[in-house]
Structure formats: structure tokens, C-alpha cells
Coordinates of C-alpha atoms and ligand atoms in Angstrom, one line a residue:
X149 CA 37.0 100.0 30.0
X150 CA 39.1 97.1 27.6
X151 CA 36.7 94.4 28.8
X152 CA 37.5 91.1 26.6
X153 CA 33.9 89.4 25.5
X154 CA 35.0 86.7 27.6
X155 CA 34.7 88.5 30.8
X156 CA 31.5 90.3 30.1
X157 CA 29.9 86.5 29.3
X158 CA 31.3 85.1 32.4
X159 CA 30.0 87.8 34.9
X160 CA 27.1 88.5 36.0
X161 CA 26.8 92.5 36.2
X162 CA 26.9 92.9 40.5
X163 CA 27.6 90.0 42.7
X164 CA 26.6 90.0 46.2
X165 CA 28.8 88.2 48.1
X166 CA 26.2 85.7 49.1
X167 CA 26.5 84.6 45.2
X168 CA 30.3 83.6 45.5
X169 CA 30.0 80.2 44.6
X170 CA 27.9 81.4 41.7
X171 CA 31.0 83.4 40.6
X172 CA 30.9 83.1 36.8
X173 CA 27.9 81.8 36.3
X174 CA 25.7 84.5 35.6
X175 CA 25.6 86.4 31.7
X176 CA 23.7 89.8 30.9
X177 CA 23.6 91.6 27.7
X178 CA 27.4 91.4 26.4
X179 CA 27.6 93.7 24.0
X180 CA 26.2 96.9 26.2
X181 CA 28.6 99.4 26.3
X182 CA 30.4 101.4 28.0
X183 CA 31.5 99.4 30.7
X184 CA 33.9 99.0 34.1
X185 CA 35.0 96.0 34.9
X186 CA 36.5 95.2 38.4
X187 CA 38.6 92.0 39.8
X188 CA 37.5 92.2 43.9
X189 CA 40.2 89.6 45.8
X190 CA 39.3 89.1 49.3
X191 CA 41.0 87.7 52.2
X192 CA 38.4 85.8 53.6
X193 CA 34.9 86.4 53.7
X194 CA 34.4 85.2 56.7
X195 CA 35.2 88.3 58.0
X196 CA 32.2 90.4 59.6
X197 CA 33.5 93.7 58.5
X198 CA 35.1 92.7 55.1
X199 CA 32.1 91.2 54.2
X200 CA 29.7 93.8 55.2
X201 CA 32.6 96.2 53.2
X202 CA 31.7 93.8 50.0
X203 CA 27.9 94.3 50.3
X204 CA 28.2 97.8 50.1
X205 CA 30.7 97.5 47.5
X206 CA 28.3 95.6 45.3
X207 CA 25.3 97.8 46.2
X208 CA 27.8 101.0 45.1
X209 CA 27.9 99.0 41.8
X210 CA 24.7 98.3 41.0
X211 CA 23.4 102.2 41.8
X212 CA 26.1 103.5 39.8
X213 CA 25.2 101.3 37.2
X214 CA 21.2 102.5 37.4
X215 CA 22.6 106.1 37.7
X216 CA 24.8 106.2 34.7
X217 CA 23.7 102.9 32.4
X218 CA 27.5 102.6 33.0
X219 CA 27.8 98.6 32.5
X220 CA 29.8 97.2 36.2
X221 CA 30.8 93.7 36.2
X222 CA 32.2 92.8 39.9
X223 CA 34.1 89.7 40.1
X224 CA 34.2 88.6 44.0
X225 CA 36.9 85.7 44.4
X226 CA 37.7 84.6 48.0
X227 CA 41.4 83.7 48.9
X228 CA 40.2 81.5 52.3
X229 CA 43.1 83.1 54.3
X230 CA 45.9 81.8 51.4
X231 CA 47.7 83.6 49.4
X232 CA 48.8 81.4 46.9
X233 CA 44.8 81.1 46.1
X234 CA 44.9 84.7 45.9
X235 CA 47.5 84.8 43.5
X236 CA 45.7 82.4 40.6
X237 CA 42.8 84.9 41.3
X238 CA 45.3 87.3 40.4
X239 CA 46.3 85.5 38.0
X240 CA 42.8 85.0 36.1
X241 CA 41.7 88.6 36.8
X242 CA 44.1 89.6 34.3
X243 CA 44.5 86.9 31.8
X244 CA 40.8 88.7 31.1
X245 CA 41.9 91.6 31.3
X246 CA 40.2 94.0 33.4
X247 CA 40.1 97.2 34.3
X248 CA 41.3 97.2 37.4
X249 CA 42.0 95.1 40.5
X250 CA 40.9 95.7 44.2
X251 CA 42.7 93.2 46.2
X252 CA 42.3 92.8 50.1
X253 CA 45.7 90.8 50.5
X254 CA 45.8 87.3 53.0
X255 CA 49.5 88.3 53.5
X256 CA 50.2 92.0 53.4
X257 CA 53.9 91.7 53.0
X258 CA 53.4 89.5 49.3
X259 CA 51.8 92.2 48.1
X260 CA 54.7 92.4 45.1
X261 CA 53.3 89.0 43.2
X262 CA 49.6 91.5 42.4
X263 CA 51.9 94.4 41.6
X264 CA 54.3 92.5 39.3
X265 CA 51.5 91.0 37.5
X266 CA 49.5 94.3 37.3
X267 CA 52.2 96.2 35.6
X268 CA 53.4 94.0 33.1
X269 CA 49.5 94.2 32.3
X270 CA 49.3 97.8 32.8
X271 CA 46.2 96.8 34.8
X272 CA 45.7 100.0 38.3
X273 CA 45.2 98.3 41.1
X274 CA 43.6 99.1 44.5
X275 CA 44.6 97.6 47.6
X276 CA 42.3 98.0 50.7
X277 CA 42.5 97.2 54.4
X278 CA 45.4 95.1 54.5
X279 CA 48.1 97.6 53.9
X280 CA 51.2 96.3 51.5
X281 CA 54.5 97.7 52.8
X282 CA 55.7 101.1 51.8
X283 CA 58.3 99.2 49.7
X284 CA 55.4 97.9 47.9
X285 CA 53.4 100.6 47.7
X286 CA 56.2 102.7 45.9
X287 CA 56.9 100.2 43.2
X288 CA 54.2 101.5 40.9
X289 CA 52.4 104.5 40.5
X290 CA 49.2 102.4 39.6
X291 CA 49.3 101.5 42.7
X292 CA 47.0 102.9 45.3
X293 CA 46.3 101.8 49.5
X294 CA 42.6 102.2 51.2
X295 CA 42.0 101.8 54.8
X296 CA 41.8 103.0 57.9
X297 CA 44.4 105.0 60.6
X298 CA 44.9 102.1 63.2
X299 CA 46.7 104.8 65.4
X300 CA 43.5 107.4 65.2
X301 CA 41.6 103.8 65.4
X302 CA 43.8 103.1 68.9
X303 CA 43.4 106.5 70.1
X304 CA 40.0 106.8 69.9
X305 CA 39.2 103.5 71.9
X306 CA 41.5 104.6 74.4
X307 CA 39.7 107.5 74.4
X308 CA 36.5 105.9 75.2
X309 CA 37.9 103.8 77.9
X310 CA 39.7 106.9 79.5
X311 CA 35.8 108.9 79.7
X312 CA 34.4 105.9 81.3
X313 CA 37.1 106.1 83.6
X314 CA 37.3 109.8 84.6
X315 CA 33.4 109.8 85.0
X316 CA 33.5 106.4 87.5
X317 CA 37.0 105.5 88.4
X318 CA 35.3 102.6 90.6
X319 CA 33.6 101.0 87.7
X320 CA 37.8 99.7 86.9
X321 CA 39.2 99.5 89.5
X322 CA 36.7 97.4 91.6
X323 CA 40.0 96.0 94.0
X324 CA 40.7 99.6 94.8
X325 CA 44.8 99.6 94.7
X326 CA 44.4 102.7 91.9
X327 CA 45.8 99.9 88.9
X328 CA 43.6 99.1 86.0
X329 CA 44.2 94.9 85.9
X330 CA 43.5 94.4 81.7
X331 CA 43.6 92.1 79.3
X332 CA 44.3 92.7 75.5
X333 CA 42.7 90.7 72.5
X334 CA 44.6 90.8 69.2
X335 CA 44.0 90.4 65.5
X336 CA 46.2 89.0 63.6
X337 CA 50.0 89.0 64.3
X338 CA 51.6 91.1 61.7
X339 CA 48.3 92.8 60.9
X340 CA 49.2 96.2 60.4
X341 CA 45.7 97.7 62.5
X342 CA 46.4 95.2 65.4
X343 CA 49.9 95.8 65.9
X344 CA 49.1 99.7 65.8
X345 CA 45.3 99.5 67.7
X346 CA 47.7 97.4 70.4
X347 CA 50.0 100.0 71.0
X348 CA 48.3 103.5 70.5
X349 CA 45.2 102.6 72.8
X350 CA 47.2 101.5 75.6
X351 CA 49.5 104.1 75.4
X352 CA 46.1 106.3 75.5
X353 CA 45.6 105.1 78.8
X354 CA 48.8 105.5 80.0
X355 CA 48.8 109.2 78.7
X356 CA 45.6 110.5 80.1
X357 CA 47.2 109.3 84.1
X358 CA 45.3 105.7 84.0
X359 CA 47.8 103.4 85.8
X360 CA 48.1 99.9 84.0
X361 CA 49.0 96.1 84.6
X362 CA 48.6 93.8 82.1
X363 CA 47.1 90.7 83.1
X364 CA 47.1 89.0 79.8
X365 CA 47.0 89.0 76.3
X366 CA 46.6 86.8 73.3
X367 CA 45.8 86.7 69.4
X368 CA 42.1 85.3 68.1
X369 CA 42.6 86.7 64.6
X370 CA 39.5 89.0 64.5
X371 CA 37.3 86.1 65.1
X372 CA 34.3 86.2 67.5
X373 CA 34.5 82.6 68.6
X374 CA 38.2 82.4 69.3
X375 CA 37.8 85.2 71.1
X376 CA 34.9 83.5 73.1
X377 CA 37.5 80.7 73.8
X378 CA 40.5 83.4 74.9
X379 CA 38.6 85.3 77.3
X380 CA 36.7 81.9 79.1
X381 CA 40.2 81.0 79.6
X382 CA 41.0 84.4 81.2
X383 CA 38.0 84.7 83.0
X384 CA 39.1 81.1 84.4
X385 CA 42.2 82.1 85.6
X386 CA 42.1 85.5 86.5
X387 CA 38.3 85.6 87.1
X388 CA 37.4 89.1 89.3
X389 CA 40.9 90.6 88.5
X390 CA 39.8 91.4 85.4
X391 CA 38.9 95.0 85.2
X392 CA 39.3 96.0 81.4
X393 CA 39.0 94.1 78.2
X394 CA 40.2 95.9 75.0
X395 CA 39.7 94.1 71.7
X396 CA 41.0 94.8 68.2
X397 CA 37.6 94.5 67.3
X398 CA 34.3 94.3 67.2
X399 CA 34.4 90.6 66.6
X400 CA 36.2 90.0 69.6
X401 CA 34.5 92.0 71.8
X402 CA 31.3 90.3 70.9
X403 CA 33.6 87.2 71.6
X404 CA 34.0 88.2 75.2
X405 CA 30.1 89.3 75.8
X406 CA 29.5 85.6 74.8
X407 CA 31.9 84.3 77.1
X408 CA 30.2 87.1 80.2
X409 CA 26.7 86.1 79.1
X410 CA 27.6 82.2 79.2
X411 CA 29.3 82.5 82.5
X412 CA 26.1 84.5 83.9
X413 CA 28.9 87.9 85.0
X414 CA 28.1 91.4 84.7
X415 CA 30.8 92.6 83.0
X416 CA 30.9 95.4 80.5
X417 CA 34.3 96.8 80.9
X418 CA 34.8 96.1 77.0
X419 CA 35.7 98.3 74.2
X420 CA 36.1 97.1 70.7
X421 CA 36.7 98.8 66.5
X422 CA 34.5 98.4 63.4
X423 CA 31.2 99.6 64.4
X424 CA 29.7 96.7 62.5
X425 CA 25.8 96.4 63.0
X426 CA 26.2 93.3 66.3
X427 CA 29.0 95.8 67.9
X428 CA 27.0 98.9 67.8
X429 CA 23.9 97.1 68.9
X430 CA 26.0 95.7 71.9
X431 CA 26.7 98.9 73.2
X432 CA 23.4 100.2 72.6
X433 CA 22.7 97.7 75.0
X434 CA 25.5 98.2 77.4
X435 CA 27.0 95.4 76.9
X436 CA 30.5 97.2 75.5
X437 CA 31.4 100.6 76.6
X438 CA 31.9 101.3 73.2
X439 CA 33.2 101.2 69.4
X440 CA 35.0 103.3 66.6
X441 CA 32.9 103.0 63.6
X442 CA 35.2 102.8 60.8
X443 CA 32.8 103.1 58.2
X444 CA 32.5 100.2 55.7
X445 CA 30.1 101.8 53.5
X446 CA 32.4 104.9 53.0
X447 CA 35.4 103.3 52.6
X448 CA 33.8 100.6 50.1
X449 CA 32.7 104.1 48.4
X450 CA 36.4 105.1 48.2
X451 CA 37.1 101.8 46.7
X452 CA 34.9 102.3 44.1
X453 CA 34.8 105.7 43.2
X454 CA 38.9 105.3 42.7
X455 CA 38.6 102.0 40.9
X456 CA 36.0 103.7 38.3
X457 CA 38.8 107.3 38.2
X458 CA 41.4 104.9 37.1
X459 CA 39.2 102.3 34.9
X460 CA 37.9 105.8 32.8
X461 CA 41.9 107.0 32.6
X462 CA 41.0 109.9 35.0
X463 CA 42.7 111.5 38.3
X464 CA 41.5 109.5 41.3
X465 CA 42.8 112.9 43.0
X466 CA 40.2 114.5 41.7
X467 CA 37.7 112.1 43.8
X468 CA 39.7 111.6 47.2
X469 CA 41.9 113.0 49.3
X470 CA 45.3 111.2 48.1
X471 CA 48.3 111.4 50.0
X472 CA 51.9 111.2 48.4
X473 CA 52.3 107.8 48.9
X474 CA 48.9 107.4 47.1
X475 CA 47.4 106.3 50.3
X476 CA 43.6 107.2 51.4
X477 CA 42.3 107.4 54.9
X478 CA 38.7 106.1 55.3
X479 CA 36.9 107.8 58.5
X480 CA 36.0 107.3 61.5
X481 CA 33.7 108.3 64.5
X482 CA 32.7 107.0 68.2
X483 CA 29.7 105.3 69.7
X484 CA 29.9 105.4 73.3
X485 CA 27.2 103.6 75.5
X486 CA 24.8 105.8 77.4
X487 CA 26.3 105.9 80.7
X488 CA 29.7 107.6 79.2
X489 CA 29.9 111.4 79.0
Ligands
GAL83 C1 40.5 95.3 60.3 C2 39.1 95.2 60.9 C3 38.9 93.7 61.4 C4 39.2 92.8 60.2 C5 40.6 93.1 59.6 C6 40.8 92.2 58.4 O1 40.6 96.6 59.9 O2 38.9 96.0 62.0 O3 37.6 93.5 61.9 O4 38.2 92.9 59.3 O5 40.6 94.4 59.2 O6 42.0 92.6 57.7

């Protein structure tokens, strides 16, 4: 709660993220107190899920503020997928001193540039999604992770894949020789969730007796239009011996319904992770066989509520469920498509 006047003149109290390039602009009442004020660094907002993350974030700020006349300026700063960007926003964030930072790294192994900063400033700060290396993590006891379990994440669209299968083994394997052909679409490469999602949900299969051949596989960064790009090329060259598609996420998997619908096909053999609003409405549709919901809303919720514990000096263990390594697990459920028990 040591905002400078500076900051509070330069923000405006909750920034959707559709006011980024407003950042700064806006100025409310300066001298209301008390007050919380939070730098927000993003990756890229770009990003379906990170964006719809920041939305909630910045509706969790605003009710908070109604509820408590507790004063929230969020400052919103996209990095644009560099991290050198990110670290001038770094920078700034506490040259005004906030109270804390929440920073979505662009490169989750520089995560010691924010903490080095941070604690010569004695500024908390929360990472989320894009987890820094233990390494990292251990450097600072200010120092605190959000995000998901990929390997829950993995083992739960495995999971999905392996009830479609056991109800209709035919709807797979449509050659008959008892193999599941499949293709795999991955985020980015040293991403901790799609390094983990890849291995755990394939290894799901494996475990529950499914036999596998991998036809193909290739990285389109969590984006839904490089994944539209991957899978044509697939479907190209591998066209009916394709009998499974698993995606990172949601993104993707809305990627490869593009590329089915635009090729006129009737596949649906596709499973994806995020649950955003175009994913779940996909499989409503039957369009996916399904999605983990990792639940934006709850984990922006975590985000804040731990961000406000340390801005006011208190316990975040008294909010959340904190692990040793001051790590905290956001959850996670499935939506399966109709036709899957
Ligand atoms: C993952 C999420 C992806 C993407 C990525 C960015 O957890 O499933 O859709 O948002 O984080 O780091």
C-alpha cells in the first residue's frame, strides 16, 4: 500500500485489457486512500486464455474495489513475446514503486532479472502460468508461482480420449489393425504445460491398453491459426490415417476444426485444454471430443487475492492452499461432448 502520487496520477483505477494502449492515460481521485497497487506483465495478449485470465483479473479488481472502497490501480503492460520488453516493464513497475508485481514471464527460464529487481526493491511478486525454474522460485521468499498441474492437465485429456475409446473403439481405429494412428500439436517448446501435457496424455493412452503410432507431430505455439496451417499439412499428407488429434490447447484444437470444416471432413477425433468460451462451445457442438477447463476466472482470483495478502503485509497462506515451494495449483474439471460416457 506505498503507492508514490506518481503512480496513482498515471493509472487509471482497473484497466480492461482492451484499454492497453490507453495504459497511463487515465487519472481518478489521487489522494483516496487506502489503496493496492498492482504491476500485471503479460506475455502476450494475444493469447486466448491469458487474455480472458486478464478480464477476469480486472473485473476481480474493480468488485473488490466496490466491496471494500479499497483503491486498485492495475497496470496491464504487454511484453509482445520479448523479454527484454518485459524487463523495462519491470523495470518501470518498480521505479513507482508498487505494491506488488504479477508477471506472466515471455521466457520462463529469465525469470531471475524480475526477482533481482524485486528484492532489491523489497517489492512480492507473483508469477503465474509460465512457471520460473525451481532455482528461481527458491531465490526469494517473496516469491510466489500460480498455475496449473500440466500432468493432472495431460491426464485428464487422456482420460477423455481413453472413454471415447472404450465406449466405440471403431470411432479410432477406422483401418481396423487395433493401432490408434495420432498426431500431436504442441505449445511452445520449452513451455513447461506442453512439454508435460505431451507426455502425461500420451502416456494416458498407453496406460489404459490403447495401442499407439505416432504419425506426426509439430509445435504451433498455442495459436489457432498455426495450428490451422499444421494440421492442413497433415491432413495432406497423411489424409484418412489420421485417427486422433491431441492439442495442447484449446487454441489449437479450434485450429484443426478450421482446417476439418475448410476441407469439408467429418472429423472430430480432437481433444484439446483451457476450456476457453470457442473450445467449450466446440464440443458442445461435437466438434472436439472434449476439454479440461482450467479455470481462468479462479486462477485470476488466486492471483489477486495473493497479490492483495502480500500488498496488506498479510499471510497469503491464510487465503490459498500454498505449497512449500510457495507454489499454488489453480483447478481443473472436464467437459466431454455428449456422445462420451
Ligand atoms: C497455457 C494455456 C495456453 C497458453 C499458455 C501460455 O497454460 O493452456 O493456452 O495460454 O498457457 O503460456
Amino acid at each position: 500500500m506505498k503507492l508514490s502520487r506518481t503512480v496513482k496520477r498515471a493509472l487509471s483505477v482497473t484497466m480492461a485489457l482492451l484499454c492497453l494502449p490507453l495504459l497511463g492515460c487515465a487519472n481518478n481521485d489521487p489522494e483516496q486512500e487506502p489503496s493496492i497497487s498492482l504491476g500485471v506483465a503479460i506475455y502476450n495478449k494475444d493469447d486466448t486464455f491469458i487474455s480472458n485470465m486478464m478480464l477476469s483479473l480486472t473485473e476481480i479488481a474493480a468488485r473488490y474495489e466496490q466491496d471494500t472502497g479499497i483503491r486498485v490501480y492495475v497496470n496491464l503492460t504487454d511484453a509482445q513475446e520479448n523479454q527484454t520488453n518485459q524487463n523495462k516493464q519491470i523495470d518501470r513497475f518498480v521505479a513507482m514503486n508498487y505494491d506488488v508485481l504479477c508477471v506472466n514471464l515471455v521466457d520462463r527460464t529469465d525469470a531471475s532479472y524480475t526477482i533481482d529487481r524485486a528484492m532489491d526493491a523489497d517489492i512480492p511478486v507473483v508469477f503465474f502460468n509460465r512457471e520460473p525454474v525451481q532455482e528461481d522460485l527458491q531465490k526469494w521468499d517473496r516469491v510466489y508461482y500460480i498455475g496449473t498441474d500440466p500432468a493432472e492437465n495431460g491426464r485428464l485429456e487422456g482420460q477423455i480420449v481413453v472413454d471415447a475409446y472404450n465406449a466405440d473403439p471403431a470411432r479410432f481405429d477406422k483401418n481396423g489393425d487395433g493401432i490408434v494412428q495420432y498426431i500431436i500439436i504442441e505449445g511452445e517448446i520449452r513451455h513447461q504445460d506442453a512439454m508435460i501435457r505431451t507426455e502425461v496424455s500420451v502416456q494416458t493412452l498407453k496406460d489404459a491398453g490403447i495401442e499407439l503410432e505416432k504419425l506426426d507431430g509439430g509445435i504451433a505455439s498455442w495459436v489457432r491459426s498455426q495450428a490451422a496451417a499444421l494440421s492442413d499439412q497433415y491432413f495432406e499428407k497423411y489424409g484418412d490415417q489420421i485417427e486422433l488429434i491431441i492439442c495442447n490447447n484449446d487454441d489449437m484444437a479450434l485450429g484443426v476444426v478450421d482446417t476439418v470444416e475448410r476441407r469439408g471432413l467429418s472429423f472430430n477425433n480432437i481433444v484439446g485444454i483451457d476450456g476457453t468460451p470457442a473450445g467449450l462451445a466446440a464440443v458442445k457442438e461435437g466438434k472436439m471430443l472434449g476439454t479440461v477447463v482450467i479455470d481462468y476466472a479462479a486462477q485470476a482470483k488466486l492471483i489477486f487475492d495473493i497479490a492483495c495478502a502480500l500488498a496488506m503485509d498479510k499471510d497469503p497462506k491464510e487465503i490459498a492452499d500454498i505449497s512449500a515451494d510457495r507454489t499454488v495449483r489453480a483447478p481443473m474439471y472436464v467437459v466431454k461432448a455428449d456422445f462420451i460416457p
